[in-house]
Coordinates of C-alpha atoms in Angstrom, one line a residue:
M27 CA 113.9 64.8 107.9
F28 CA 112.2 67.4 105.8
D29 CA 113.1 70.8 104.5
R30 CA 111.6 73.4 106.7
P31 CA 110.4 76.6 105.1
D32 CA 112.7 79.6 105.3
Q33 CA 109.9 81.5 107.0
S34 CA 107.1 80.6 109.3
F35 CA 103.6 79.7 108.0
A36 CA 101.1 82.4 109.0
I37 CA 97.5 81.6 109.8
D38 CA 94.6 83.9 110.6
I39 CA 92.0 82.7 113.1
L40 CA 88.7 84.5 113.1
A41 CA 86.9 83.8 116.4
F42 CA 83.3 84.7 117.1
P43 CA 81.6 85.6 120.4
E44 CA 80.3 82.6 122.4
T45 CA 83.1 80.3 121.1
T46 CA 84.2 77.8 123.7
I47 CA 87.7 78.0 125.1
I48 CA 88.4 74.4 124.2
L49 CA 87.5 75.1 120.5
L50 CA 90.0 78.0 120.4
A51 CA 92.6 76.0 122.1
S52 CA 92.0 73.1 119.7
V53 CA 93.1 75.4 116.9
I54 CA 96.0 77.2 118.5
E55 CA 97.6 74.6 120.7
P56 CA 98.7 72.2 117.9
L57 CA 100.4 75.1 116.2
R58 CA 102.2 76.0 119.4
A59 CA 103.2 72.4 120.0
A60 CA 104.5 72.0 116.5
N61 CA 106.7 75.0 117.0
R62 CA 108.0 73.6 120.3
I63 CA 108.6 70.1 118.9
A64 CA 110.4 71.6 115.8
G65 CA 112.5 73.9 117.9
S66 CA 111.7 76.8 115.6
T67 CA 108.8 78.9 114.6
L68 CA 107.0 76.9 111.9
Y69 CA 103.7 78.7 112.5
T70 CA 102.5 82.1 113.5
W71 CA 98.9 83.1 114.0
R72 CA 96.8 86.2 114.4
L73 CA 93.6 85.9 116.4
L74 CA 91.0 88.2 114.9
S75 CA 87.4 89.1 115.8
P76 CA 84.7 90.6 113.7
D77 CA 85.1 94.0 115.4
G78 CA 88.6 93.9 116.9
R79 CA 87.3 93.6 120.4
P80 CA 88.1 90.7 122.7
V81 CA 86.1 87.6 122.1
E82 CA 83.9 86.6 125.0
T83 CA 83.9 82.9 125.3
T84 CA 81.0 80.8 126.7
A85 CA 82.9 80.7 130.0
G86 CA 82.6 84.5 130.2
I87 CA 86.4 84.8 129.7
K88 CA 87.4 87.6 127.2
I89 CA 90.2 86.5 124.9
P90 CA 92.3 89.4 123.5
V91 CA 92.7 89.6 119.8
D92 CA 95.3 91.0 117.4
G93 CA 92.7 93.0 115.4
S94 CA 89.6 93.0 113.4
F95 CA 88.8 90.8 110.5
S96 CA 88.4 92.4 107.1
A97 CA 88.5 91.1 103.5
S98 CA 91.9 91.6 102.0
N99 CA 94.1 90.1 99.3
E100 CA 96.0 88.1 101.9
A101 CA 96.7 84.5 100.9
D102 CA 97.3 83.1 104.5
P103 CA 94.9 80.4 105.5
L104 CA 91.8 81.5 107.4
F105 CA 90.2 79.5 110.1
V106 CA 86.7 80.5 111.0
V107 CA 86.0 79.4 114.6
S108 CA 82.5 79.6 116.0
S109 CA 80.5 77.6 118.6
Y110 CA 77.1 78.8 119.7
N111 CA 74.6 81.3 118.2
W112 CA 76.4 81.4 114.8
R113 CA 73.2 82.9 113.3
R114 CA 73.7 86.1 115.3
N115 CA 77.1 86.4 113.6
S116 CA 76.0 85.7 110.1
T117 CA 75.5 89.3 109.1
V118 CA 75.6 90.6 105.6
P119 CA 79.0 92.4 106.2
I120 CA 80.5 89.2 107.7
R121 CA 79.2 87.0 104.8
M122 CA 80.5 89.5 102.2
A123 CA 83.9 89.8 103.9
L124 CA 84.3 86.0 104.1
S125 CA 83.3 85.6 100.5
R126 CA 85.8 88.3 99.4
A127 CA 88.6 86.9 101.6
A128 CA 88.1 83.4 100.3
R129 CA 89.0 84.4 96.8
H130 CA 92.6 85.0 97.9
R131 CA 93.1 82.6 100.8
R132 CA 95.0 79.4 100.2
M133 CA 92.7 77.6 102.5
V134 CA 89.5 78.5 104.4
A135 CA 88.5 76.3 107.3
G136 CA 85.2 76.1 109.1
I137 CA 85.7 74.8 112.7
E138 CA 82.6 73.6 114.4
S139 CA 79.9 76.2 113.7
G140 CA 82.3 78.1 111.5
T141 CA 81.1 75.7 108.8
W142 CA 77.7 77.2 109.0
L143 CA 79.2 80.7 108.5
L144 CA 81.1 79.5 105.4
A145 CA 77.9 77.9 104.0
E146 CA 76.0 81.1 104.6
A147 CA 78.7 83.0 102.7
S148 CA 78.2 80.5 99.8
L149 CA 81.7 79.2 100.1
L150 CA 80.9 75.5 100.3
A151 CA 78.6 74.7 97.4
G152 CA 79.8 71.7 95.5
H153 CA 82.3 70.8 98.3
R154 CA 82.4 67.8 100.6
V155 CA 82.1 69.0 104.2
T156 CA 81.4 67.8 107.7
V157 CA 79.6 69.5 110.7
H158 CA 79.0 68.8 114.3
W159 CA 76.9 65.6 114.7
E160 CA 74.1 67.5 116.3
D161 CA 73.8 69.7 113.2
L162 CA 74.0 67.1 110.5
D163 CA 70.3 66.7 109.6
E164 CA 69.6 70.4 109.8
F165 CA 72.7 71.4 107.8
T166 CA 72.0 68.7 105.1
S167 CA 68.4 69.9 104.6
R168 CA 69.3 73.6 104.6
Y169 CA 72.2 73.2 102.1
P170 CA 71.4 70.5 99.5
E171 CA 74.1 71.8 97.2
I172 CA 76.8 70.8 99.8
D173 CA 77.9 67.2 100.1
V174 CA 77.7 66.6 103.8
V175 CA 79.4 63.5 105.2
K176 CA 79.6 61.9 108.7
E177 CA 83.3 62.4 109.2
R178 CA 85.4 64.0 112.0
F179 CA 87.1 66.4 109.5
V180 CA 87.1 66.9 105.7
I181 CA 89.5 68.7 103.4
D182 CA 88.2 69.3 99.9
R183 CA 90.3 71.5 97.7
R184 CA 90.7 74.8 99.4
R185 CA 88.1 74.1 102.1
M186 CA 88.6 72.3 105.4
T187 CA 85.8 71.6 107.9
S188 CA 85.8 70.0 111.4
G189 CA 82.9 68.7 113.3
G190 CA 84.0 70.2 116.7
A191 CA 86.7 70.8 119.2
L192 CA 87.8 67.2 119.8
P193 CA 88.3 66.3 116.1
T194 CA 90.3 69.4 115.5
P195 CA 93.6 68.6 117.2
D196 CA 93.1 64.8 116.8
R197 CA 92.6 64.6 113.1
V198 CA 92.5 68.0 111.4
W199 CA 96.0 69.0 112.3
K200 CA 97.4 65.7 111.0
A201 CA 95.8 66.5 107.7
W202 CA 96.7 70.2 107.9
L203 CA 100.4 69.4 108.5
T204 CA 100.3 67.0 105.5
W205 CA 98.7 69.6 103.4
A206 CA 101.2 72.3 104.4
F207 CA 104.4 70.2 104.6
G208 CA 103.7 66.9 102.8
K209 CA 103.6 63.5 104.4
P210 CA 107.3 63.3 105.4
G211 CA 107.1 66.7 107.2
A212 CA 103.8 65.8 108.9
M213 CA 105.2 62.5 110.1
T214 CA 108.3 64.2 111.5
L215 CA 106.2 66.7 113.4

């Protein structure tokens, strides 16, 4: 058995409009399941949107959020979750807020098209990353300063990237649990 932390591990999830329901679920459900399996609250999360309004998914379902995203000095990991039309969300204020927030966050993760938003905010230069297989060639040409690999997920220092909804619960959370709790803790959960 491993020593559980005295308090829960908080994570911020920044979701953008036109994100798929399965992508949001792939981030949140492994946390919920880990809490259930552990019999205690190992993880808490806040679901944020750029403007504090509910996030409308590609299915037309509006997901309520806990507030709006803003750059702060918080150290909690930040997961940037985006599916379609990421360019529409890559505004100067969003790029600046991501850049400022990344200075303090223990980990910043790009999930599916969230990786594009991190790249646009200049947060992935010199890092090893992955993207959705459909985006691999375009992403590689657009960002030659980023080491793009054909993997399902990648963790490189304080950056984590996932190629889509299916690799997220399958592989990323195994790596995330290892990063957060060490291998013995991850194996127990």
